[in-house]
Amino acid sequence: MGQAVCEIIRIDRPQLSASGRNAPATDAVEPRVRAWLTTQSAIVEDWLDQLVAANGDERLIGLLHQHAAFLRDAADN
């Protein structure tokens, strides 16, 4: 498997918001969501590479390619 799949990611527990509730502030959540999207994109791309190397189903390859592009776009915006 690719390095991205094997990488261990540490996610810290959310901090209390200014109101003292357990809901994390938006600025604390967004970077974690973007990091997760980037990781998911790398995992999909790893599976995609494996399918291409194994002459996998063309439809599945196309769908995974679109999904990886969606995840990359979501992480970048």
Short mmCIF file of C-alpha atoms in Angstrom, two decimals:
data_model
loop_
_atom_site.label_atom_id
_atom_site.label_comp_id
_atom_site.label_asym_id
_atom_site.label_seq_id
_atom_site.Cartn_x
_atom_site.Cartn_y
_atom_site.Cartn_z
CA MET A 1 0.00 0.00 0.00
CA GLY A 2 0.98 3.61 -0.48
CA GLN A 3 2.58 5.70 2.23
CA ALA A 4 -0.57 7.82 2.63
CA VAL A 5 -2.60 4.75 3.54
CA CYS A 6 -0.08 3.66 6.16
CA GLU A 7 0.48 7.07 7.71
CA ILE A 8 -0.86 7.50 11.22
CA ILE A 9 -2.76 10.72 11.76
CA ARG A 10 -3.28 12.12 15.25
CA ILE A 11 -6.50 14.02 15.69
CA ASP A 12 -6.76 16.08 18.85
CA ARG A 13 -10.00 16.32 20.77
CA PRO A 14 -11.97 19.49 19.99
CA GLN A 15 -11.53 22.46 22.29
CA LEU A 16 -14.45 24.08 24.07
CA SER A 17 -16.02 26.97 22.23
CA ALA A 18 -16.09 30.50 23.66
CA SER A 19 -19.49 29.76 25.19
CA GLY A 20 -18.02 26.82 27.11
CA ARG A 21 -20.09 24.22 25.28
CA ASN A 22 -18.54 21.06 23.89
CA ALA A 23 -19.02 22.22 20.29
CA PRO A 24 -15.65 23.13 18.77
CA ALA A 25 -15.20 26.56 17.21
CA THR A 26 -15.40 26.61 13.40
CA ASP A 27 -11.75 27.62 13.02
CA ALA A 28 -10.72 24.51 14.99
CA VAL A 29 -12.85 22.12 12.96
CA GLU A 30 -12.24 23.29 9.41
CA PRO A 31 -8.50 22.48 9.23
CA ARG A 32 -9.20 19.00 10.61
CA VAL A 33 -11.93 18.40 8.04
CA ARG A 34 -9.63 19.57 5.23
CA ALA A 35 -6.85 17.29 6.49
CA TRP A 36 -9.31 14.39 6.56
CA LEU A 37 -10.44 15.16 3.00
CA THR A 38 -6.80 15.22 1.84
CA THR A 39 -6.17 11.86 3.50
CA GLN A 40 -9.30 10.36 1.95
CA SER A 41 -8.21 11.61 -1.46
CA ALA A 42 -4.81 9.93 -1.06
CA ILE A 43 -6.46 6.66 -0.04
CA VAL A 44 -8.82 6.71 -3.03
CA GLU A 45 -5.89 7.49 -5.33
CA ASP A 46 -3.94 4.54 -3.88
CA TRP A 47 -6.85 2.20 -4.60
CA LEU A 48 -7.15 3.75 -8.04
CA ASP A 49 -3.47 3.06 -8.79
CA GLN A 50 -3.92 -0.54 -7.69
CA LEU A 51 -6.99 -1.00 -9.89
CA VAL A 52 -5.23 0.46 -12.92
CA ALA A 53 -2.20 -1.79 -12.34
CA ALA A 54 -4.51 -4.82 -12.11
CA ASN A 55 -6.48 -3.84 -15.24
CA GLY A 56 -9.57 -3.32 -13.08
CA ASP A 57 -13.07 -2.43 -14.15
CA GLU A 58 -13.02 0.73 -16.28
CA ARG A 59 -16.28 2.06 -14.83
CA LEU A 60 -15.02 1.69 -11.27
CA ILE A 61 -11.73 3.35 -12.21
CA GLY A 62 -13.62 6.27 -13.73
CA LEU A 63 -15.85 6.67 -10.69
CA LEU A 64 -12.90 6.57 -8.29
CA HIS A 65 -11.06 9.10 -10.44
CA GLN A 66 -14.04 11.47 -10.17
CA HIS A 67 -14.35 10.86 -6.45
CA ALA A 68 -10.64 11.58 -5.86
CA ALA A 69 -10.98 14.83 -7.83
CA PHE A 70 -14.02 15.79 -5.76
CA LEU A 71 -12.14 15.14 -2.50
CA ARG A 72 -9.11 17.15 -3.67
CA ASP A 73 -11.36 20.05 -4.69
CA ALA A 74 -13.25 19.97 -1.40
CA ALA A 75 -9.97 19.98 0.57
CA ASP A 76 -8.58 22.92 -1.43
CA ASN A 77 -11.63 25.18 -1.22
#
